[in-house]
Short mmCIF file of C-alpha atoms in Angstrom, two decimals:
data_model
loop_
_atom_site.label_atom_id
_atom_site.label_comp_id
_atom_site.label_asym_id
_atom_site.label_seq_id
_atom_site.Cartn_x
_atom_site.Cartn_y
_atom_site.Cartn_z
CA MET A 1 111.71 85.62 116.80
CA VAL A 2 109.44 83.75 119.22
CA VAL A 3 107.10 85.79 121.45
CA GLU A 4 104.45 85.05 124.05
CA THR A 5 102.01 87.81 123.01
CA ILE A 6 101.33 89.91 119.92
CA LEU A 7 102.52 93.01 121.79
CA GLN A 8 106.01 91.53 122.08
CA ALA A 9 106.17 91.49 118.28
CA ILE A 10 106.20 95.30 118.20
CA GLY A 11 109.55 96.91 117.37
CA ASN A 12 112.98 95.56 116.42
CA THR A 13 112.11 95.99 112.74
CA PRO A 14 114.53 95.25 109.87
CA LEU A 15 116.77 97.91 108.34
CA VAL A 16 117.17 97.56 104.56
CA ARG A 17 119.45 99.45 102.18
CA LEU A 18 117.80 100.84 99.05
CA ARG A 19 119.54 99.93 95.80
CA ARG A 20 117.55 100.99 92.74
CA CYS A 21 115.89 103.94 94.49
CA ALA A 22 119.11 105.03 96.13
CA PRO A 23 120.45 108.59 95.75
CA GLU A 24 122.34 109.09 92.51
CA ASN A 25 125.41 110.54 94.22
CA GLY A 26 126.20 107.27 96.00
CA ALA A 27 125.05 108.23 99.48
CA GLU A 28 123.71 105.28 101.46
CA LEU A 29 119.95 105.29 102.10
CA TRP A 30 118.51 102.79 104.53
CA LEU A 31 114.83 102.23 105.32
CA LYS A 32 113.62 100.77 108.58
CA LEU A 33 110.69 98.54 107.69
CA GLU A 34 108.18 99.72 110.26
CA TYR A 35 105.39 98.10 108.27
CA THR A 36 106.54 94.76 109.70
CA ASN A 37 104.90 95.68 113.01
CA PRO A 38 101.68 93.72 113.71
CA THR A 39 99.18 96.21 112.21
CA GLY A 40 101.53 97.11 109.37
CA SER A 41 102.62 100.44 110.81
CA MET A 42 105.15 102.15 113.06
CA LYS A 43 102.20 103.47 115.12
CA ASP A 44 102.09 100.17 117.00
CA ARG A 45 105.08 101.52 118.96
CA MET A 46 103.17 104.69 119.83
CA ALA A 47 99.98 102.92 120.89
CA LEU A 48 101.83 100.53 123.16
CA ALA A 49 103.83 103.37 124.73
CA MET A 50 100.70 105.46 125.39
CA ILE A 51 98.73 102.67 127.03
CA ASN A 52 101.67 101.24 128.98
CA GLY A 53 102.38 104.73 130.32
CA ALA A 54 98.76 105.25 131.35
CA GLU A 55 98.78 101.91 133.16
CA ARG A 56 102.02 102.72 135.00
CA ASP A 57 100.63 106.04 136.19
CA GLY A 58 97.24 104.66 137.20
CA LEU A 59 95.32 106.68 134.62
CA ILE A 60 93.36 103.78 133.17
CA SER A 61 91.40 100.95 134.74
CA PRO A 62 90.39 97.49 133.50
CA GLY A 63 87.37 97.70 131.24
CA ASP A 64 87.84 101.39 130.40
CA THR A 65 87.29 102.79 126.93
CA VAL A 66 90.35 104.27 125.23
CA VAL A 67 89.52 107.20 122.94
CA GLU A 68 91.86 108.31 120.15
CA TYR A 69 91.63 110.33 116.94
CA THR A 70 93.42 109.03 113.88
CA GLY A 71 94.24 110.22 110.40
CA GLY A 72 96.83 107.62 109.58
CA SER A 73 97.64 104.41 111.36
CA THR A 74 97.31 105.20 115.06
CA GLY A 75 93.70 103.96 115.13
CA PRO A 76 94.44 100.37 114.11
CA ALA A 77 97.43 100.35 116.46
CA VAL A 78 95.34 101.51 119.42
CA ALA A 79 92.69 98.95 118.49
CA LEU A 80 95.29 96.16 118.53
CA VAL A 81 96.80 97.15 121.88
CA CYS A 82 93.37 97.60 123.46
CA ARG A 83 92.21 94.21 122.22
CA ALA A 84 95.35 92.55 123.61
CA LYS A 85 95.02 94.29 126.99
CA GLY A 86 91.25 94.07 127.41
CA TYR A 87 90.17 97.67 126.82
CA ARG A 88 87.50 98.97 124.46
CA ALA A 89 88.85 101.17 121.64
CA LEU A 90 86.76 104.10 120.40
CA ILE A 91 88.39 105.75 117.39
CA VAL A 92 87.47 109.10 115.83
CA ILE A 93 88.30 109.39 112.13
CA ALA A 94 87.26 111.68 109.27
CA ASP A 95 85.74 110.22 106.12
CA CYS A 96 88.61 111.48 103.93
CA PHE A 97 90.90 108.58 104.83
CA THR A 98 91.25 105.31 102.95
CA SER A 99 88.59 102.65 103.41
CA GLU A 100 91.22 100.06 104.30
CA ARG A 101 91.84 101.87 107.59
CA PHE A 102 88.18 101.62 108.54
CA GLN A 103 88.12 97.92 107.69
CA LEU A 104 91.26 97.18 109.69
CA MET A 105 90.08 99.02 112.80
CA ARG A 106 86.74 97.24 112.75
CA ALA A 107 88.47 93.88 112.23
CA LEU A 108 90.53 94.57 115.36
CA GLY A 109 87.39 95.24 117.39
CA ALA A 110 87.34 99.04 117.50
CA ASP A 111 84.21 101.16 117.50
CA LEU A 112 84.39 104.11 115.09
CA GLU A 113 83.04 107.64 115.28
CA VAL A 114 83.22 109.01 111.74
CA VAL A 115 83.20 112.79 111.23
CA PRO A 116 82.61 114.51 107.86
CA SER A 117 85.66 115.93 106.10
CA VAL A 118 86.06 119.43 104.69
CA GLU A 119 86.89 118.56 101.07
CA GLY A 120 86.00 114.88 100.91
CA PRO A 121 88.28 111.94 100.18
CA PRO A 122 91.12 111.61 99.47
CA LYS A 123 92.14 115.18 100.38
CA VAL A 124 93.07 115.92 103.99
CA THR A 125 93.05 119.40 105.53
CA PRO A 126 94.32 120.71 108.89
CA GLN A 127 90.69 121.43 109.79
CA ASP A 128 89.85 117.74 109.42
CA ILE A 129 92.50 116.96 112.02
CA ALA A 130 91.20 119.68 114.34
CA ASN A 131 87.64 118.38 114.02
CA MET A 132 88.72 114.86 114.95
CA VAL A 133 90.65 116.11 117.97
CA ALA A 134 87.67 118.12 119.19
CA ARG A 135 85.24 115.21 118.85
CA ALA A 136 87.61 112.82 120.63
CA SER A 137 87.90 115.28 123.51
CA GLU A 138 84.12 115.36 123.86
CA LEU A 139 83.87 111.57 123.91
CA ALA A 140 86.74 111.18 126.38
CA ALA A 141 84.93 113.37 128.92
CA GLU A 142 82.41 110.57 129.53
CA PRO A 143 82.87 108.37 132.64
CA GLY A 144 85.12 105.35 132.12
CA HIS A 145 86.76 106.89 129.06
CA TYR A 146 90.46 107.76 128.73
CA ALA A 147 92.00 109.92 126.00
CA THR A 148 95.43 108.81 124.82
CA ASP A 149 95.59 112.12 122.87
CA GLN A 150 98.60 111.39 120.66
CA PHE A 151 99.33 115.07 119.89
CA ASN A 152 99.88 115.81 123.60
CA ASN A 153 100.81 112.43 125.05
CA PRO A 154 103.94 112.52 127.27
CA TYR A 155 104.96 108.88 126.88
CA ILE A 156 105.71 108.69 123.16
CA ILE A 157 108.90 110.71 122.71
CA PRO A 158 110.85 108.91 125.48
CA ASP A 159 109.73 105.56 124.06
CA HIS A 160 110.93 106.43 120.55
CA ARG A 161 114.21 107.67 122.01
CA ASP A 162 114.79 104.46 123.95
CA HIS A 163 113.60 102.01 121.29
CA LEU A 164 113.33 103.30 117.71
CA GLY A 165 116.29 105.67 118.02
CA ARG A 166 118.45 103.11 119.79
CA GLU A 167 117.59 100.44 117.23
CA ILE A 168 118.74 102.73 114.40
CA TRP A 169 122.01 103.49 116.15
CA ASN A 170 122.72 99.84 116.92
CA GLN A 171 121.68 98.51 113.50
CA THR A 172 123.96 100.96 111.69
CA ILE A 173 126.75 100.23 114.19
CA GLY A 174 126.90 103.97 114.82
CA ARG A 175 127.52 104.78 111.13
CA VAL A 176 124.31 106.78 110.62
CA THR A 177 125.02 110.42 109.77
CA ALA A 178 121.47 111.63 109.05
CA PHE A 179 117.87 110.74 109.85
CA CYS A 180 114.81 112.10 108.05
CA HIS A 181 111.11 111.51 108.56
CA GLY A 182 107.67 113.07 108.05
CA MET A 183 105.68 114.76 110.77
CA GLY A 184 102.23 113.85 111.99
CA THR A 185 102.46 114.13 115.76
CA ALA A 186 106.22 114.79 115.29
CA THR A 187 106.90 112.45 118.22
CA SER A 188 108.94 109.89 116.29
CA LEU A 189 111.13 112.63 114.81
CA MET A 190 111.64 114.20 118.25
CA GLY A 191 112.35 110.90 119.96
CA VAL A 192 114.84 109.70 117.35
CA SER A 193 116.47 113.13 117.46
CA ASP A 194 116.95 112.76 121.21
CA ALA A 195 118.71 109.45 120.61
CA LEU A 196 120.86 110.41 117.60
CA LYS A 197 121.52 114.15 117.69
CA PRO A 198 123.94 113.86 120.65
CA HIS A 199 126.06 111.71 118.31
CA GLY A 200 126.16 114.49 115.70
CA VAL A 201 123.48 113.00 113.44
CA PHE A 202 121.73 115.50 111.12
CA ILE A 203 117.95 115.53 111.66
CA GLN A 204 115.52 116.53 108.89
CA GLY A 205 111.74 116.73 109.18
CA HIS A 206 109.26 116.47 106.32
CA GLU A 207 105.90 118.21 105.89
CA PRO A 208 103.39 118.37 103.01
CA ALA A 209 104.12 121.09 100.44
CA GLY A 210 100.38 121.74 100.21
CA SER A 211 100.22 122.70 103.89
CA ALA A 212 103.79 123.55 104.89
CA ALA A 213 103.02 125.31 108.18
CA ILE A 214 106.46 124.92 109.73
CA SER A 215 108.16 126.29 106.61
CA GLY A 216 105.81 129.29 106.63
CA GLY A 217 103.32 128.10 104.03
CA ALA A 218 99.55 128.53 104.08
CA PRO A 219 97.30 125.68 105.27
CA GLY A 220 95.71 123.60 102.55
CA PRO A 221 94.79 120.09 101.39
CA PHE A 222 97.32 117.32 100.87
CA LEU A 223 97.37 113.60 100.09
CA VAL A 224 99.98 112.19 102.50
CA GLN A 225 97.73 110.51 105.04
CA GLY A 226 99.16 110.52 108.54
CA TRP A 227 100.89 113.90 108.24
CA ALA A 228 99.44 116.90 110.07
CA GLY A 229 100.07 119.87 107.80
CA SER A 230 100.23 122.12 110.86
CA VAL A 231 102.52 122.89 113.80
CA MET A 232 101.98 120.17 116.39
CA PRO A 233 102.41 120.61 120.18
CA HIS A 234 105.38 118.21 120.25
CA TRP A 235 107.27 120.19 117.57
CA ASP A 236 110.61 121.49 118.86
CA PRO A 237 112.82 123.32 116.34
CA ASP A 238 115.90 122.83 118.53
CA ARG A 239 115.73 119.09 117.84
CA VAL A 240 115.67 119.48 114.04
CA ASP A 241 118.32 120.83 111.65
CA HIS A 242 116.15 121.31 108.58
CA VAL A 243 112.54 120.92 107.38
CA GLU A 244 111.73 119.90 103.81
CA ALA A 245 108.32 120.37 102.16
CA ILE A 246 107.40 117.38 99.97
CA PRO A 247 104.92 117.68 97.05
CA ASP A 248 102.19 115.04 96.78
CA ASP A 249 103.03 114.11 93.17
CA GLU A 250 106.67 113.39 93.97
CA ALA A 251 105.68 111.32 97.01
CA ILE A 252 103.23 109.24 94.98
CA GLU A 253 105.69 108.62 92.16
CA MET A 254 108.41 107.55 94.59
CA THR A 255 105.96 105.25 96.37
CA ARG A 256 105.27 103.57 93.04
CA ARG A 257 108.99 103.27 92.30
CA LEU A 258 109.79 101.78 95.70
CA ALA A 259 107.35 98.93 95.11
CA ALA A 260 108.29 98.29 91.49
CA GLU A 261 112.06 98.68 91.79
CA ASP A 262 113.09 97.84 95.36
CA GLY A 263 110.17 95.69 96.50
CA ILE A 264 109.27 98.13 99.28
CA PHE A 265 105.46 97.96 99.29
CA ALA A 266 104.59 100.93 101.47
CA GLY A 267 102.28 103.91 101.81
CA ILE A 268 102.61 107.43 100.44
CA SER A 269 104.37 108.81 103.52
CA THR A 270 107.20 106.37 102.86
CA GLY A 271 107.55 107.66 99.31
CA ALA A 272 107.61 111.18 100.72
CA ASN A 273 110.34 110.17 103.17
CA VAL A 274 112.50 108.85 100.34
CA VAL A 275 111.98 112.02 98.28
CA GLY A 276 113.16 113.98 101.29
CA ALA A 277 116.09 111.62 101.78
CA HIS A 278 117.22 112.18 98.18
CA ARG A 279 117.21 115.92 98.78
CA LEU A 280 119.12 115.38 101.99
CA ALA A 281 121.72 113.30 100.15
CA GLU A 282 122.28 116.23 97.77
CA ARG A 283 122.77 118.48 100.79
CA LEU A 284 125.17 116.20 102.69
CA GLY A 285 127.08 114.54 99.84
CA ALA A 286 128.17 111.08 98.79
CA THR A 287 129.57 110.02 102.17
CA ALA A 288 126.22 110.38 103.94
CA VAL A 289 124.59 107.39 105.63
CA ILE A 290 120.91 108.32 105.75
CA VAL A 291 118.18 106.42 107.60
CA SER A 292 114.45 106.94 107.13
CA LEU A 293 111.32 104.92 107.81
CA ALA A 294 109.02 102.76 105.72
CA VAL A 295 106.09 103.95 107.78
CA ASP A 296 103.21 101.67 106.86
CA THR A 297 102.13 98.98 104.45
CA GLY A 298 100.85 99.62 100.96
CA PHE A 299 97.84 97.43 101.68
CA LYS A 300 96.23 100.46 103.37
CA TYR A 301 96.34 102.32 100.05
CA MET A 302 94.91 99.81 97.58
CA SER A 303 91.92 102.06 96.86
CA VAL A 304 93.93 105.22 96.11
CA SER A 305 96.93 106.35 94.08
CA PRO A 306 99.49 104.98 93.41
CA TYR A 307 98.05 101.47 93.80
CA GLY A 308 94.36 102.10 93.14
CA ASP A 309 95.13 103.31 89.62
CA ALA A 310 97.78 100.69 88.87
#
């Protein structure tokens, strides 16, 4: 691949079949390596879609400040896109997230507004997310500031439908029978569903067992950074066939296995996705062709389990 700008390197990520961490019943499990995007995360797609959409609709002007809240990887992605396009990035983040995220955003030129967390690192709570959203809204009200507001942004789902979803369909040559993925904003799950569900593909969402709001559980702390643990505005039950609640300990153990056994060096949400995919394989049987996402790079988790205690 040869590109003129860093933004053209976003998307068209590899699709890799798992071997040692594959389901025991013989179902195929493929991971799309979203950590090969420029900031090491699938959120590069989201950031580019949000800012391109704002430019098309005349909502943002040269030199403006883009304000976004982040609990996972959206912050670095927004910082990258803003730096490439000439905007200032102002990112709101709680102090419960890994230090690597702070370092990466600052390296990409973002200014950070850090808010205190409810329980302290590394535990995340739905209230931490709500506090970040509220502070970002306050900052975005200032002149020359624009809120991309990922939880309510209208540009993300169509972009995932037209790019991520279409890539999965084309890379599997239409063989995919199921897609599963965790929910932060829920936009990637909704967008891929729009692309694949018309072809009869089974769609499964994942949420943290410690805060399984969609499944009817009580809110609480969890360790999968980037997930919401609450019902997001983009959530649409008609687009999803099943929701699976994933325990932190199983996600962490699978994350460790993926690196050691299949060479997939990814974050905890990827381990959670594979745990959910194994459960989905049991549900659908040996003929299933399941696709999920390797969401972000393990380098963002070097200070926490499973890599920080390795």
